[in-house]
């Protein structure tokens, strides 16, 4: 069983992007990690801008 990420490390991405990052045979492990990290940061920025989360 895989390790579950903290709820704060959620990325709002489409099914195709999720599949590419999780199962992407065309991407290296480092490339997949970099894409997921970027998606997580962009998601946090967006929800902060919407006022759904307040920075501590």
PDB file of C-alpha atoms in Angstrom:
ATOM      1  CA  UNK A   1       0.000   0.000   0.000  1.00  0.00           C
ATOM      2  CA  UNK A   2       1.240   3.481  -0.871  1.00  0.00           C
ATOM      3  CA  UNK A   3       1.974   6.232   1.594  1.00  0.00           C
ATOM      4  CA  UNK A   4      -0.858   8.780   1.842  1.00  0.00           C
ATOM      5  CA  UNK A   5       0.053  12.444   1.669  1.00  0.00           C
ATOM      6  CA  UNK A   6      -1.112  14.970   4.226  1.00  0.00           C
ATOM      7  CA  UNK A   7      -4.364  16.710   3.254  1.00  0.00           C
ATOM      8  CA  UNK A   8      -2.412  19.972   2.981  1.00  0.00           C
ATOM      9  CA  UNK A   9      -0.426  18.438   0.113  1.00  0.00           C
ATOM     10  CA  UNK A  10      -3.379  18.184  -2.268  1.00  0.00           C
ATOM     11  CA  UNK A  11      -3.166  19.156  -5.915  1.00  0.00           C
ATOM     12  CA  UNK A  12      -6.242  20.201  -7.867  1.00  0.00           C
ATOM     13  CA  UNK A  13      -5.402  18.596 -11.205  1.00  0.00           C
ATOM     14  CA  UNK A  14      -7.417  16.921 -13.941  1.00  0.00           C
ATOM     15  CA  UNK A  15      -7.614  13.156 -14.398  1.00  0.00           C
ATOM     16  CA  UNK A  16      -5.198  13.203 -17.347  1.00  0.00           C
ATOM     17  CA  UNK A  17      -2.567  15.164 -15.413  1.00  0.00           C
ATOM     18  CA  UNK A  18      -3.031  12.929 -12.376  1.00  0.00           C
ATOM     19  CA  UNK A  19      -2.517   9.833 -14.518  1.00  0.00           C
ATOM     20  CA  UNK A  20       0.560  11.328 -16.203  1.00  0.00           C
ATOM     21  CA  UNK A  21       2.143  12.190 -12.876  1.00  0.00           C
ATOM     22  CA  UNK A  22       1.229   8.965 -11.072  1.00  0.00           C
ATOM     23  CA  UNK A  23       1.786   6.499 -13.899  1.00  0.00           C
ATOM     24  CA  UNK A  24       3.750   8.493 -16.430  1.00  0.00           C
ATOM     25  CA  UNK A  25       6.177   6.200 -18.173  1.00  0.00           C
ATOM     26  CA  UNK A  26       7.377   9.143 -20.280  1.00  0.00           C
ATOM     27  CA  UNK A  27       8.547  11.048 -17.195  1.00  0.00           C
ATOM     28  CA  UNK A  28      11.353  10.287 -14.792  1.00  0.00           C
ATOM     29  CA  UNK A  29      10.638   9.981 -11.091  1.00  0.00           C
ATOM     30  CA  UNK A  30      12.248  13.388 -10.522  1.00  0.00           C
ATOM     31  CA  UNK A  31      10.127  14.982 -13.263  1.00  0.00           C
ATOM     32  CA  UNK A  32       6.942  13.515 -11.784  1.00  0.00           C
ATOM     33  CA  UNK A  33       7.901  14.756  -8.295  1.00  0.00           C
ATOM     34  CA  UNK A  34       8.668  18.226  -9.658  1.00  0.00           C
ATOM     35  CA  UNK A  35       5.304  18.413 -11.457  1.00  0.00           C
ATOM     36  CA  UNK A  36       3.401  17.261  -8.373  1.00  0.00           C
ATOM     37  CA  UNK A  37       5.245  19.717  -6.118  1.00  0.00           C
ATOM     38  CA  UNK A  38       4.366  22.547  -8.509  1.00  0.00           C
ATOM     39  CA  UNK A  39       0.723  21.459  -8.663  1.00  0.00           C
ATOM     40  CA  UNK A  40       0.513  21.365  -4.856  1.00  0.00           C
ATOM     41  CA  UNK A  41       1.984  24.865  -4.519  1.00  0.00           C
ATOM     42  CA  UNK A  42      -0.338  26.277  -7.190  1.00  0.00           C
ATOM     43  CA  UNK A  43      -3.337  24.674  -5.468  1.00  0.00           C
ATOM     44  CA  UNK A  44      -2.415  26.195  -2.096  1.00  0.00           C
ATOM     45  CA  UNK A  45      -1.938  29.602  -3.725  1.00  0.00           C
ATOM     46  CA  UNK A  46      -5.342  29.385  -5.407  1.00  0.00           C
ATOM     47  CA  UNK A  47      -7.253  28.354  -2.278  1.00  0.00           C
ATOM     48  CA  UNK A  48      -5.488  31.095  -0.299  1.00  0.00           C
ATOM     49  CA  UNK A  49      -6.517  33.674  -2.914  1.00  0.00           C
ATOM     50  CA  UNK A  50     -10.098  32.443  -2.668  1.00  0.00           C
ATOM     51  CA  UNK A  51      -9.958  32.922   1.103  1.00  0.00           C
ATOM     52  CA  UNK A  52     -10.565  29.233   1.762  1.00  0.00           C
ATOM     53  CA  UNK A  53      -7.400  28.968   3.823  1.00  0.00           C
ATOM     54  CA  UNK A  54      -5.655  31.639   5.838  1.00  0.00           C
ATOM     55  CA  UNK A  55      -1.851  31.584   6.075  1.00  0.00           C
ATOM     56  CA  UNK A  56      -0.632  31.208   9.651  1.00  0.00           C
TER      57      UNK A  56
END
